[in-house]
PDB file of C-alpha atoms and ligand atoms in Angstrom:
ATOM      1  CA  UNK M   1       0.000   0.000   0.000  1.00 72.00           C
ATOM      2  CA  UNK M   2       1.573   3.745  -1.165  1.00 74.00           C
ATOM      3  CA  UNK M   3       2.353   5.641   1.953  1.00 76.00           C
ATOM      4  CA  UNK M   4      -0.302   7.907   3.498  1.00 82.00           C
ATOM      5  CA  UNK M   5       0.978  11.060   2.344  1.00 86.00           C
ATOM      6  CA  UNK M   6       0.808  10.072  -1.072  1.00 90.00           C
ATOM      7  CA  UNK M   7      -2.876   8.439  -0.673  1.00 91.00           C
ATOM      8  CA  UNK M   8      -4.332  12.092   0.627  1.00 91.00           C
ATOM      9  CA  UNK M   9      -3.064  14.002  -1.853  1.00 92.00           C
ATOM     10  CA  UNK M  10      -4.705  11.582  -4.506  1.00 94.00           C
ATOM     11  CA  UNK M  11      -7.955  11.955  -2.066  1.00 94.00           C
ATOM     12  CA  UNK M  12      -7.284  15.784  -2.114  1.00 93.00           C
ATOM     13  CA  UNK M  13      -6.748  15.812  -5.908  1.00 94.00           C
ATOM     14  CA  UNK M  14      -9.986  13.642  -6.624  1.00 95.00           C
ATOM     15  CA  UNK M  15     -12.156  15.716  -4.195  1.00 92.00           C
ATOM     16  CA  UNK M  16     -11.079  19.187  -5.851  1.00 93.00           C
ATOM     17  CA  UNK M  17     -11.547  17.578  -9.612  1.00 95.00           C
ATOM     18  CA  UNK M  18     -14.843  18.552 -11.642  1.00 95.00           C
ATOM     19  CA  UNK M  19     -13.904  16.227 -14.978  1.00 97.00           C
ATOM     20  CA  UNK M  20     -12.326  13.491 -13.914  1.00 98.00           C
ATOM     21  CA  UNK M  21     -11.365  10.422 -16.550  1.00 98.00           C
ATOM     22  CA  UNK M  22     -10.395   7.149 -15.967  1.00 98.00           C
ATOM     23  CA  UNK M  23      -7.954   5.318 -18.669  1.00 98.00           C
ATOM     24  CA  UNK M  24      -7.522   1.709 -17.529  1.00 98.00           C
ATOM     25  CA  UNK M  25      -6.259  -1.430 -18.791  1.00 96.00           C
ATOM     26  CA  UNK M  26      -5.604  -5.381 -17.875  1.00 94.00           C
ATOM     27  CA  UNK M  27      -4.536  -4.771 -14.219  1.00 95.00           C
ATOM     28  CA  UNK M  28      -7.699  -3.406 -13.057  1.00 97.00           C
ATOM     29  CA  UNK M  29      -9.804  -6.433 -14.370  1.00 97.00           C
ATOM     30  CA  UNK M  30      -7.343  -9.048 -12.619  1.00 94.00           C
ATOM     31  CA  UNK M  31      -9.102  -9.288  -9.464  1.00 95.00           C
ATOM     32  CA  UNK M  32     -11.951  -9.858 -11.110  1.00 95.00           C
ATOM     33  CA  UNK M  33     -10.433 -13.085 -12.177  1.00 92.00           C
ATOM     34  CA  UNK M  34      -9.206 -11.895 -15.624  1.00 92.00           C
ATOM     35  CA  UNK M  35      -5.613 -11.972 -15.953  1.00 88.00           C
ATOM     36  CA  UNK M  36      -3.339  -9.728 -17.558  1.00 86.00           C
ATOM     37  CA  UNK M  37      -1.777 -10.971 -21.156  1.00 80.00           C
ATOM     38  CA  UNK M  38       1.544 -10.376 -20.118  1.00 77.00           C
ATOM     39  CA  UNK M  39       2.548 -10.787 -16.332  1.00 75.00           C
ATOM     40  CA  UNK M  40       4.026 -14.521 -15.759  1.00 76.00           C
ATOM     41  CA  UNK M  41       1.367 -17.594 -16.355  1.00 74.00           C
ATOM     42  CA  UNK M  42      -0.430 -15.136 -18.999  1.00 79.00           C
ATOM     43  CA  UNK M  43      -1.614 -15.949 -22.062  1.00 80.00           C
ATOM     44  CA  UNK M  44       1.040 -14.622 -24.188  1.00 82.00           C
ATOM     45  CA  UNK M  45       3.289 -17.251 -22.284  1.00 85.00           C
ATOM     46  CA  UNK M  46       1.261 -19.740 -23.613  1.00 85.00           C
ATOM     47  CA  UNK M  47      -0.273 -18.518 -26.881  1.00 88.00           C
ATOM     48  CA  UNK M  48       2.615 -16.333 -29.412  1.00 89.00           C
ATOM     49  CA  UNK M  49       0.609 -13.569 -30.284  1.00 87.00           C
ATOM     50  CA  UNK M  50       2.079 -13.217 -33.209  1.00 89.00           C
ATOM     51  CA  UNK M  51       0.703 -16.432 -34.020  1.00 90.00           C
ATOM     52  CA  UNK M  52      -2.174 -16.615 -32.347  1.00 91.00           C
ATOM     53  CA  UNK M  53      -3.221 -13.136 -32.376  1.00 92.00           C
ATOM     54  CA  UNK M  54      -2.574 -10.891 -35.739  1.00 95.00           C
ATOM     55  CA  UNK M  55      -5.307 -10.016 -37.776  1.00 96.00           C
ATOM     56  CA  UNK M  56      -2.911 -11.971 -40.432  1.00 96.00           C
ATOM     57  CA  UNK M  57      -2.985 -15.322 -38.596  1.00 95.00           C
ATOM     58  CA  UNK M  58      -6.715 -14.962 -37.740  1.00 96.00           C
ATOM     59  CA  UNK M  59      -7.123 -14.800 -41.688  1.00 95.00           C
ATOM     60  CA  UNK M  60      -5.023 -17.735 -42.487  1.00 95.00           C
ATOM     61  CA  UNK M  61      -6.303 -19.546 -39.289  1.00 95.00           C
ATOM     62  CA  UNK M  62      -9.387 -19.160 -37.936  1.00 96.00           C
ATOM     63  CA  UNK M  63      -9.472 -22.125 -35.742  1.00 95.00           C
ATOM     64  CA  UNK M  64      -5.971 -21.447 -34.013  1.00 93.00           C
ATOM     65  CA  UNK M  65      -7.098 -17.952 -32.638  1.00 94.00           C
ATOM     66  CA  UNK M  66     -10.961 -19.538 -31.227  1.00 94.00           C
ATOM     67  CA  UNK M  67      -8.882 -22.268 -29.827  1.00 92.00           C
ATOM     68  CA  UNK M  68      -7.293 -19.390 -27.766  1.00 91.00           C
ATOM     69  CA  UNK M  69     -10.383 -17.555 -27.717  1.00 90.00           C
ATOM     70  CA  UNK M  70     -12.141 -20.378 -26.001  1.00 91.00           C
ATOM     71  CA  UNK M  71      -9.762 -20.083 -22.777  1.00 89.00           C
ATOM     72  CA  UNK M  72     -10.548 -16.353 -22.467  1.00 89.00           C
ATOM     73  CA  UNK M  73     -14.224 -16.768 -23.389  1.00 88.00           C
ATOM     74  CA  UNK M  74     -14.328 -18.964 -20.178  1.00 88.00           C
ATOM     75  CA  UNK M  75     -12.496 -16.451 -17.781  1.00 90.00           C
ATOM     76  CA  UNK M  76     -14.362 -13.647 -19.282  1.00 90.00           C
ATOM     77  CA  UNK M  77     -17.921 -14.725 -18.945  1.00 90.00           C
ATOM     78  CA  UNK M  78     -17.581 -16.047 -15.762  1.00 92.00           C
ATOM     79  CA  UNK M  79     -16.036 -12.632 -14.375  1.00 94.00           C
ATOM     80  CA  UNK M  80     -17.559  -9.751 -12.310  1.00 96.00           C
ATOM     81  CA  UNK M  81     -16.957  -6.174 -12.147  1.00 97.00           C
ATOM     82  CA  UNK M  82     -15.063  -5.571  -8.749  1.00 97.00           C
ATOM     83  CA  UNK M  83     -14.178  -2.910  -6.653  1.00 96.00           C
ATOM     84  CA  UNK M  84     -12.217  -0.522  -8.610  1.00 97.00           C
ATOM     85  CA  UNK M  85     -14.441  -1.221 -11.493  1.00 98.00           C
ATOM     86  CA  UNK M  86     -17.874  -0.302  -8.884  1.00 97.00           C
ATOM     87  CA  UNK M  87     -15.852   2.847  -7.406  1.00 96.00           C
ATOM     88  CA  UNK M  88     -15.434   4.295 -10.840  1.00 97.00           C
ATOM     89  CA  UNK M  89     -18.987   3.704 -11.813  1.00 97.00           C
ATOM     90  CA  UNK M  90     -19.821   5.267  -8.409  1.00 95.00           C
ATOM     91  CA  UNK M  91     -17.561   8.329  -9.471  1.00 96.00           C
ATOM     92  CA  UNK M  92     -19.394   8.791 -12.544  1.00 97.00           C
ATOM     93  CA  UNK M  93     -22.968   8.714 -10.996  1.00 94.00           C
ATOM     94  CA  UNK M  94     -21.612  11.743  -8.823  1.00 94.00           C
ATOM     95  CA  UNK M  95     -20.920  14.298 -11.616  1.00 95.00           C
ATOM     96  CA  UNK M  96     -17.375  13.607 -11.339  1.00 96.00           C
ATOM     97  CA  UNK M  97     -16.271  11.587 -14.036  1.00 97.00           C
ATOM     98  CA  UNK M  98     -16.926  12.354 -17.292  1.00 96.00           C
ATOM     99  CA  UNK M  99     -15.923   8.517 -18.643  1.00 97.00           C
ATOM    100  CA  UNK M 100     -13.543   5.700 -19.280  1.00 98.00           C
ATOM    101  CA  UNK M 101     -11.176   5.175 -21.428  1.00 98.00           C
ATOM    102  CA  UNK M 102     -10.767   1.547 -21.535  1.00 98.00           C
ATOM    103  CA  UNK M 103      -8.064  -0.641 -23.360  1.00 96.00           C
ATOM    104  CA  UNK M 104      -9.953  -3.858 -22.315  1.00 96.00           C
ATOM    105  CA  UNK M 105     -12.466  -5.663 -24.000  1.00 95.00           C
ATOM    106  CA  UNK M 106     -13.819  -7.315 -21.138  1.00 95.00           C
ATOM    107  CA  UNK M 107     -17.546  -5.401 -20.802  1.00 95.00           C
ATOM    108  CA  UNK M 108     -17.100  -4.817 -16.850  1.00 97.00           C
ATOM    109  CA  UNK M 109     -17.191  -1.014 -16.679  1.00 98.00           C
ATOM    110  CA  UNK M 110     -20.489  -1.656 -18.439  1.00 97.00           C
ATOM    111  CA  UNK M 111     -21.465  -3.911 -16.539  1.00 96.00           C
ATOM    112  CA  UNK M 112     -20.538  -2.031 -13.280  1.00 97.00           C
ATOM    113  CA  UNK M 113     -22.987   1.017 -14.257  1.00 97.00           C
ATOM    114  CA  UNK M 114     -20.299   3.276 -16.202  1.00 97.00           C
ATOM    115  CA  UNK M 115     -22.870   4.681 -19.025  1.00 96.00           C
ATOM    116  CA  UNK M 116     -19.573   6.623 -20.938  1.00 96.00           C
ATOM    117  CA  UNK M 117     -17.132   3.917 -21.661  1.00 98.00           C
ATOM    118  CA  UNK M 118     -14.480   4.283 -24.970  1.00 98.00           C
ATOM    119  CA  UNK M 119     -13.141   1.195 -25.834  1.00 97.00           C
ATOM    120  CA  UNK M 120      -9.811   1.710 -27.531  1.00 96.00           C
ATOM    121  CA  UNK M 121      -9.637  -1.851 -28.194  1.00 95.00           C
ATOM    122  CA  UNK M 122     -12.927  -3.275 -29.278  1.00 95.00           C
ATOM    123  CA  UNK M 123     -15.380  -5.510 -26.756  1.00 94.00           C
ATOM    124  CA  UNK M 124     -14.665  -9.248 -26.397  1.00 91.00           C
ATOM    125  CA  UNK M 125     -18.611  -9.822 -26.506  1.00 89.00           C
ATOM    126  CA  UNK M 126     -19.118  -8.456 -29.621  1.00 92.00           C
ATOM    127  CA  UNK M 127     -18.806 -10.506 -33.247  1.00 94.00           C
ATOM    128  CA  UNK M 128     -19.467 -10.125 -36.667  1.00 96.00           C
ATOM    129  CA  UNK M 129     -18.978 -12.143 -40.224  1.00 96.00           C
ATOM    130  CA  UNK M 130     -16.332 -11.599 -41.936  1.00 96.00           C
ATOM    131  CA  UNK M 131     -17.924 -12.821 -44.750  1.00 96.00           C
ATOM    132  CA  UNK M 132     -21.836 -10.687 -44.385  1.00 97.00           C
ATOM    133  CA  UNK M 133     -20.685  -8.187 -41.367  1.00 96.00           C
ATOM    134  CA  UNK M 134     -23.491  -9.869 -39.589  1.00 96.00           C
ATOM    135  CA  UNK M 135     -23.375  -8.661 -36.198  1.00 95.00           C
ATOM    136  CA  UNK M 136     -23.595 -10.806 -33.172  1.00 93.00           C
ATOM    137  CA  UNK M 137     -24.036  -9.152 -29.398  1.00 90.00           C
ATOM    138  CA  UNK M 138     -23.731 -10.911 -26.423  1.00 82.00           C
ATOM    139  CA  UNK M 139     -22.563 -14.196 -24.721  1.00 82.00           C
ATOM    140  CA  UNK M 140     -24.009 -17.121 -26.799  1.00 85.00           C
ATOM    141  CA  UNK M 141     -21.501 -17.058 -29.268  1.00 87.00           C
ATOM    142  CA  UNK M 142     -18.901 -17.365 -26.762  1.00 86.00           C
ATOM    143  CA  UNK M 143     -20.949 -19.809 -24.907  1.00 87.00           C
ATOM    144  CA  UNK M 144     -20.706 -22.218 -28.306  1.00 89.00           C
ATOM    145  CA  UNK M 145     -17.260 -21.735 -28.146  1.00 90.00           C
ATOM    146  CA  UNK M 146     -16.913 -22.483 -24.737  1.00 88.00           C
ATOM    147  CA  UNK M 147     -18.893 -25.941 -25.536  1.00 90.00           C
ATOM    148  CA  UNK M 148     -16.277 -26.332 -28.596  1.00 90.00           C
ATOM    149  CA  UNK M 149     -18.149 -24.977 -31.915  1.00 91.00           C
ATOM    150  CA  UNK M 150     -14.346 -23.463 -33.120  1.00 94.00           C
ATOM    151  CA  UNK M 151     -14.391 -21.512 -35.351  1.00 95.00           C
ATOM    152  CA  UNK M 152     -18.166 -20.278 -34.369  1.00 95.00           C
ATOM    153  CA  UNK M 153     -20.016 -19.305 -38.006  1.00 95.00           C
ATOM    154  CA  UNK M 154     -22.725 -17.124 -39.388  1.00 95.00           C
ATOM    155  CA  UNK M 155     -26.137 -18.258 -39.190  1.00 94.00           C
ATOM    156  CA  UNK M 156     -27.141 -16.285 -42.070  1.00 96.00           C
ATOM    157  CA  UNK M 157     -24.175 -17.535 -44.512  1.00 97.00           C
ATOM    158  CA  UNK M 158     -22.006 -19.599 -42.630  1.00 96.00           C
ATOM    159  CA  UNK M 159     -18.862 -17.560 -42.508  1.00 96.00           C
ATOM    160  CA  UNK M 160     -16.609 -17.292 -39.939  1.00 96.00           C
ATOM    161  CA  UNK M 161     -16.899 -14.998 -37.037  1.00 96.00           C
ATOM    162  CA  UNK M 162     -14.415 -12.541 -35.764  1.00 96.00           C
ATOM    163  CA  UNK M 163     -14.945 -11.395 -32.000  1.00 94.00           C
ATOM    164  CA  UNK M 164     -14.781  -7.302 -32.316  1.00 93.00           C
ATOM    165  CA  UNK M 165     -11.576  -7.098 -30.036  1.00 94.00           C
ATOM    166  CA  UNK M 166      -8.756  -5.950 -31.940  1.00 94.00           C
ATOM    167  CA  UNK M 167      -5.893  -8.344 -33.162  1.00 95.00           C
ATOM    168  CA  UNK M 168      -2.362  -7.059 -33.473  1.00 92.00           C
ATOM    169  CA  UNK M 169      -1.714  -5.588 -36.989  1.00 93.00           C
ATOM    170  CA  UNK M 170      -5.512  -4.386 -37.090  1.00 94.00           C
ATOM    171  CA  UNK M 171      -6.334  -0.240 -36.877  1.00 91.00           C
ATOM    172  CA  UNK M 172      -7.969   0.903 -33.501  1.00 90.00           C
ATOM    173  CA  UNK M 173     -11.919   1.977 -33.815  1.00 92.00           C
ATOM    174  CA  UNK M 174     -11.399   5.799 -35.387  1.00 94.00           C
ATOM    175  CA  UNK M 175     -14.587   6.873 -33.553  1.00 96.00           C
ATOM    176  CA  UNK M 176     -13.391   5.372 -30.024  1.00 97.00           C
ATOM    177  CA  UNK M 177     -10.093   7.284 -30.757  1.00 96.00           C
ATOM    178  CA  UNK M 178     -11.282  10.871 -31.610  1.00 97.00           C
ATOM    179  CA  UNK M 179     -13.808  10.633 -28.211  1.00 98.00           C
ATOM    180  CA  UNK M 180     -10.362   9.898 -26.180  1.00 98.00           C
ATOM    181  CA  UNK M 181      -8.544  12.052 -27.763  1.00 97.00           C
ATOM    182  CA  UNK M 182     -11.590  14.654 -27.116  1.00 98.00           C
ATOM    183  CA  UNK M 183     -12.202  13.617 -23.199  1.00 98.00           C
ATOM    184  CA  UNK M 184      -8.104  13.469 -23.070  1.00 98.00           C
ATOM    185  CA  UNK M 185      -8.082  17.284 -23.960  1.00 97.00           C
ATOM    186  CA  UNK M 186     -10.922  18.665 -21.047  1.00 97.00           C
ATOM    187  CA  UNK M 187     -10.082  16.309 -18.440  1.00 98.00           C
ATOM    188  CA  UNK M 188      -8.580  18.058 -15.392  1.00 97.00           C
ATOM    189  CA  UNK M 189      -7.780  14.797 -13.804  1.00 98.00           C
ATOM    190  CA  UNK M 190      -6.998  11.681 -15.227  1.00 98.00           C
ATOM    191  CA  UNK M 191      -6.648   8.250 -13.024  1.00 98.00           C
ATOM    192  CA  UNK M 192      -4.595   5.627 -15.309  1.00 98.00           C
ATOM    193  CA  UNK M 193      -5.322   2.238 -13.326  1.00 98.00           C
ATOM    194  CA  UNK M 194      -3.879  -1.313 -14.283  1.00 97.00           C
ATOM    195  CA  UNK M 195      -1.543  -0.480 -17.582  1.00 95.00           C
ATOM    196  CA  UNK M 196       1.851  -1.271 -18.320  1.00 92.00           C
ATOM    197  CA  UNK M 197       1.529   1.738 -21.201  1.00 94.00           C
ATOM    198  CA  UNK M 198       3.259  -0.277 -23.659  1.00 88.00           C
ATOM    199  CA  UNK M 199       0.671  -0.405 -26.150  1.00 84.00           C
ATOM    200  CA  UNK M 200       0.865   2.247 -28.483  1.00 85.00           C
ATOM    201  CA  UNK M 201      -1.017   4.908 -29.597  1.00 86.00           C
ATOM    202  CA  UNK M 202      -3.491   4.324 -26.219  1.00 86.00           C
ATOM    203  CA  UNK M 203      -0.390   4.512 -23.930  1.00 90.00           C
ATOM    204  CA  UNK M 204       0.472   8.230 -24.977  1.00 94.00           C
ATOM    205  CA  UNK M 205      -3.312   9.205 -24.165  1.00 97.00           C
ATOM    206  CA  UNK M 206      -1.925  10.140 -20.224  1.00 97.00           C
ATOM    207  CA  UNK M 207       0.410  12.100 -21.563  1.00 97.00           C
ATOM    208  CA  UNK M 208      -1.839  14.141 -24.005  1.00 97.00           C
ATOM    209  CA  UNK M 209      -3.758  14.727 -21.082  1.00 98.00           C
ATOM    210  CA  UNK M 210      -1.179  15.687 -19.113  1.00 97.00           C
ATOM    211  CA  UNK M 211      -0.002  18.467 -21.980  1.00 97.00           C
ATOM    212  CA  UNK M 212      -3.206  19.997 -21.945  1.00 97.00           C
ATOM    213  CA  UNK M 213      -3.667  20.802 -18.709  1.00 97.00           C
ATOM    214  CA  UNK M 214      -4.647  17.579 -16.384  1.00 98.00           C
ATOM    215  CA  UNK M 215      -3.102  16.306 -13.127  1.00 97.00           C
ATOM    216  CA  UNK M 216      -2.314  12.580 -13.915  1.00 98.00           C
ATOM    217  CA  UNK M 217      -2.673   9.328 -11.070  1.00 97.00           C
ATOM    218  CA  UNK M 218      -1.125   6.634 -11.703  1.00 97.00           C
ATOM    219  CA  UNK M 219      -2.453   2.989  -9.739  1.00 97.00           C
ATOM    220  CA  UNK M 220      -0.268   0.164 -10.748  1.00 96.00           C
ATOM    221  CA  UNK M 221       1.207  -2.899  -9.207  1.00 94.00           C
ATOM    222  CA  UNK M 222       4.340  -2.408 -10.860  1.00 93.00           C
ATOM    223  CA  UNK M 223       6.485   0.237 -12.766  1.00 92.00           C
ATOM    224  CA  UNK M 224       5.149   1.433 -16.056  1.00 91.00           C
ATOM    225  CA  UNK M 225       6.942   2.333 -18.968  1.00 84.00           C
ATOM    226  CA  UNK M 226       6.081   5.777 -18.959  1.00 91.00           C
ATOM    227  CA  UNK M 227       5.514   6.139 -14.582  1.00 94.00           C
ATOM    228  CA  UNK M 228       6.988   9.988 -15.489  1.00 94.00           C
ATOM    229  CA  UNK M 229       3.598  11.306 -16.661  1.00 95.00           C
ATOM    230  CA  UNK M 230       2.612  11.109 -13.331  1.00 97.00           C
ATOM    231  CA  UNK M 231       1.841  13.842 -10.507  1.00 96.00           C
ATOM    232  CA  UNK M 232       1.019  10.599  -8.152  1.00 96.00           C
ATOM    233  CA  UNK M 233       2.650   7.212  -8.453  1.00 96.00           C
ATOM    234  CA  UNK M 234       0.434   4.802  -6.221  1.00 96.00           C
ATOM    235  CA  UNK M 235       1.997   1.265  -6.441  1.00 96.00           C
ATOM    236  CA  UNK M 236      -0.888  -1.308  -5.381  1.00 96.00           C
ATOM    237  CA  UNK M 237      -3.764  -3.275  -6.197  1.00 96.00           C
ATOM    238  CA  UNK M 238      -6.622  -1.275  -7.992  1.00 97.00           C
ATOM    239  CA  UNK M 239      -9.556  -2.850  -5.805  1.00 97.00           C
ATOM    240  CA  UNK M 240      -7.709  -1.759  -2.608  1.00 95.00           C
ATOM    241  CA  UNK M 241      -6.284   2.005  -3.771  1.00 96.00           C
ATOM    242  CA  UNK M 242      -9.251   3.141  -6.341  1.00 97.00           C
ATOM    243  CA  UNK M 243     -11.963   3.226  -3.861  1.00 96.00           C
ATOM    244  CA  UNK M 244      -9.926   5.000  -1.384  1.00 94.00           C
ATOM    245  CA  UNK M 245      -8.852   7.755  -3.205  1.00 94.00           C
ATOM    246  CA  UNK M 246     -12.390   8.306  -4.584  1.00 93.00           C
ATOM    247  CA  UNK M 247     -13.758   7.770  -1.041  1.00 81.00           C
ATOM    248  CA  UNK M 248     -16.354   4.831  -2.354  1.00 65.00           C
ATOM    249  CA  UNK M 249     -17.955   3.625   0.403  1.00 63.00           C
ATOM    250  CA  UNK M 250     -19.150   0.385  -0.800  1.00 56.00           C
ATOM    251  CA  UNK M 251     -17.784  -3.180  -0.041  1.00 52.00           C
ATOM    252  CA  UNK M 252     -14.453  -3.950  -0.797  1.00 49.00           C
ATOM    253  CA  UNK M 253     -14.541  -7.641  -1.740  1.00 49.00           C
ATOM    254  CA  UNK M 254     -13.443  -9.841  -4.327  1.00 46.00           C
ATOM    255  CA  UNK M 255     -16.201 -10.815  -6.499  1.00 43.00           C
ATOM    256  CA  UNK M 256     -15.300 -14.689  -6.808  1.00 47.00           C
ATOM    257  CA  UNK M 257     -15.620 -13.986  -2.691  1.00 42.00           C
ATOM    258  CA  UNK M 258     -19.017 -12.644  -2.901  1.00 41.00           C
TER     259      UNK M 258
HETATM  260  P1  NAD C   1      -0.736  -5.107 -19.484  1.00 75.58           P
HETATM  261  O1  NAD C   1      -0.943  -6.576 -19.282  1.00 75.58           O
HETATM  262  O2  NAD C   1       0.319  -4.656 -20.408  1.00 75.58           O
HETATM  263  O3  NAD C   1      -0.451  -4.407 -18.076  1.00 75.58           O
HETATM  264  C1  NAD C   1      -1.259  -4.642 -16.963  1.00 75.58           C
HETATM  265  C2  NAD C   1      -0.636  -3.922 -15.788  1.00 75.58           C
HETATM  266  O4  NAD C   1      -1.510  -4.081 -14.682  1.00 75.58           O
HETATM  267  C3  NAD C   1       0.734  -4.477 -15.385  1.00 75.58           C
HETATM  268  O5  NAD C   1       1.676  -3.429 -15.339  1.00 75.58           O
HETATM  269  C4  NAD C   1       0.489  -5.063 -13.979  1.00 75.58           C
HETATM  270  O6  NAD C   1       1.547  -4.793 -13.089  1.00 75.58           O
HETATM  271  C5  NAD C   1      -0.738  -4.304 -13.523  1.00 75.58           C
HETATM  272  N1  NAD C   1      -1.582  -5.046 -12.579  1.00 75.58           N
HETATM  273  C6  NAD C   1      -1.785  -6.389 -12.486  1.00 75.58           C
HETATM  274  N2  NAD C   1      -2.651  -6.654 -11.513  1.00 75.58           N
HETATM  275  C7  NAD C   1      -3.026  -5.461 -10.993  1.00 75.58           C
HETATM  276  C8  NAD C   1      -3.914  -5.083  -9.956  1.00 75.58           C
HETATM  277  N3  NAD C   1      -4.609  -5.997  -9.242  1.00 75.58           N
HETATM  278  N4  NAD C   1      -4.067  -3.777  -9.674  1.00 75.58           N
HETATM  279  C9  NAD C   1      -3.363  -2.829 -10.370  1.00 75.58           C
HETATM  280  N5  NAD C   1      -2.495  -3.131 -11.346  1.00 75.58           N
HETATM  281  C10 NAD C   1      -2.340  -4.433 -11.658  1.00 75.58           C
HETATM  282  O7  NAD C   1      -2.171  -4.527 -19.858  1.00 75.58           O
HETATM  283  P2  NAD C   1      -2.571  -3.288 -20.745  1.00 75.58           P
HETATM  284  O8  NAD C   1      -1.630  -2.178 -20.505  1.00 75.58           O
HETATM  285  O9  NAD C   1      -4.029  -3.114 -20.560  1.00 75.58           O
HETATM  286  O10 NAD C   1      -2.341  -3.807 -22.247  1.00 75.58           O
HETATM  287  C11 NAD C   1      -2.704  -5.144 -22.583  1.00 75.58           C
HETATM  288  C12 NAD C   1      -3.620  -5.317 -23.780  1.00 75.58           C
HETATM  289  O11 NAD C   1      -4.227  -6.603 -23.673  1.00 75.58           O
HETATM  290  C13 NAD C   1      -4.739  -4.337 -23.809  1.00 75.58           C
HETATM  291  O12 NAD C   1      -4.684  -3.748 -25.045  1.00 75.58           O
HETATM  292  C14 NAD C   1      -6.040  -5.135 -23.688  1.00 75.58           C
HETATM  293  O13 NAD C   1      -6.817  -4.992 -24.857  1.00 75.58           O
HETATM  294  C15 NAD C   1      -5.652  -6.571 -23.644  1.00 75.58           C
HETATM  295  N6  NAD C   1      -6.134  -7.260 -22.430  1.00 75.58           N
HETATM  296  C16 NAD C   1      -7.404  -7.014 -21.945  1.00 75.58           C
HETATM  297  C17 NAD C   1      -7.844  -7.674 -20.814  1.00 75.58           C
HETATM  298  C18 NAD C   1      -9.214  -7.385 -20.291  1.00 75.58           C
HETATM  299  O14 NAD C   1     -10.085  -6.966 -21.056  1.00 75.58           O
HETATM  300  N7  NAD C   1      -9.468  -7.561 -18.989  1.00 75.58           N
HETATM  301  C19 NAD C   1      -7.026  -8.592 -20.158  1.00 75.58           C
HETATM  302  C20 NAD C   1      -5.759  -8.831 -20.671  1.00 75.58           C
HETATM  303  C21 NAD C   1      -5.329  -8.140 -21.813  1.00 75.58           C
END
């Protein structure tokens, strides 16, 4: 846990703030049983995304990326937004944050009552053809996958579906990238939770905000590439620092505890 000092001037900084936005990535889902792609026992230590995860081998390979997809389908449908996740979304129906800016694609602000969330990276529970751009919403294909129809296809035509998250090698969403680049710009506060801010362009977004004006928190488990763009360096778990320095007063508790 950051030493107290450090923790009241966040508080201080939080209570004073009249546009607050969130950018957050992997870390903050973890305790909600998702993990991060990249810490050790991942799933980039056990699936190469540059094989199973460009927009390339998706193309060539259908079946090798649902194989993967499976695995997260399972962790992601059975998880629940936590703490952090409930804190922001309690920040928001306040008047104090004006969104998130999410890198994940694993619905949770959603589903923890945040009504502006960008998704820089698409939304796991979303699919479409590749063949007819039909466009699928919602957990059942993921629960076929989960009971092993790989690569899930089209009812209408019977082509192959591609979840909306974004593969390596594919563009990010040009309307979820203006709207951050907008909310970046007339923030006065942004909290970056959970990110390593080594994927690029989203991981310069703190720093935009920073340049044009913002005070910048940073809540992270470990050192970030780019820790410098912060006024406040917390170093901690999300579900244990986030709703203190917003002062939520709701239950912290693991969801898989609940
Ligand atoms: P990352 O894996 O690069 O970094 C996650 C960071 O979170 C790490 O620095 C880690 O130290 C920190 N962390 C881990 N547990 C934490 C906790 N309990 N509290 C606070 N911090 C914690 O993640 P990224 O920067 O978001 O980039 C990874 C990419 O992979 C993203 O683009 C995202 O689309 C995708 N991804 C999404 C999910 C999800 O939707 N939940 C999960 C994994 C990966």
């Amino acid at each position: 846990m950051p030493n107290s000092d450090a923790l009241e001037y966040a508080k201080q900084l939080v209570a004073q703030s009249k546009k607050i936005t969130a950018f957050t990535g992997a870390g903050i889902s973890v305790d909600s049983g998702i993990p991060d792609f990249r810490s050790e026992g991942g799933l980039w230590e056990r699936y190469d995304p540059h094989e199973y995860a460009t927009i390339e081998s998706f193309m060539q390979n259908p079946t090798k990326f649902w194989t993967m997809g499976r695995e997260i389908a399972e962790t992601i449908l059975r998880a629940q937004p936590n703490a952090a996740h409930k804190a922001l979304a309690n920040l928001e129906s306040d008047g104090k944050l004006v969104g998130v800016i999410t890198q994940n694609i694993d619905n949770l602000h959603q589903a923890a009552g945040n009504k502006l969330v960008v998704e820089l990276h698409g939304n796991y529970l979303r699919a479409y053809c590749i063949e007819c751009n039909m466009e699928y919403v919602g957990d059942r294909i993921h629960q076929s996958v989960v009971n092993g129809e790989i690569p899930p296809k089209c009812e209408k035509c019977n082509g192959v579906l591609k979840s909306e998250a974004i593969l390596f090698g594919e563009p990010l969403p040009e309307v979820a990238m203006t709207k951050a680049i907008e909310m970046c710009r007339k923030t006065d506060l942004m909290l970056v939770i959970g990110t390593s801010l080594s994927v690029y362009p989203a991981a310069y977004l703190p720093q935009l905000a920073k340049n044009s004006g913002a005070k910048v928190i940073l809540v992270n488990l470990e050192g970030t590439n780019r820790d410098s763009v912060a006024d406040i360096v917390l170093r901690g778990r999300a579900t244990e620092i986030v709703p203190i320095i917003v002062d939520y007063q709701g239950p912290i508790v693991y969801p898989n505890q609940e």
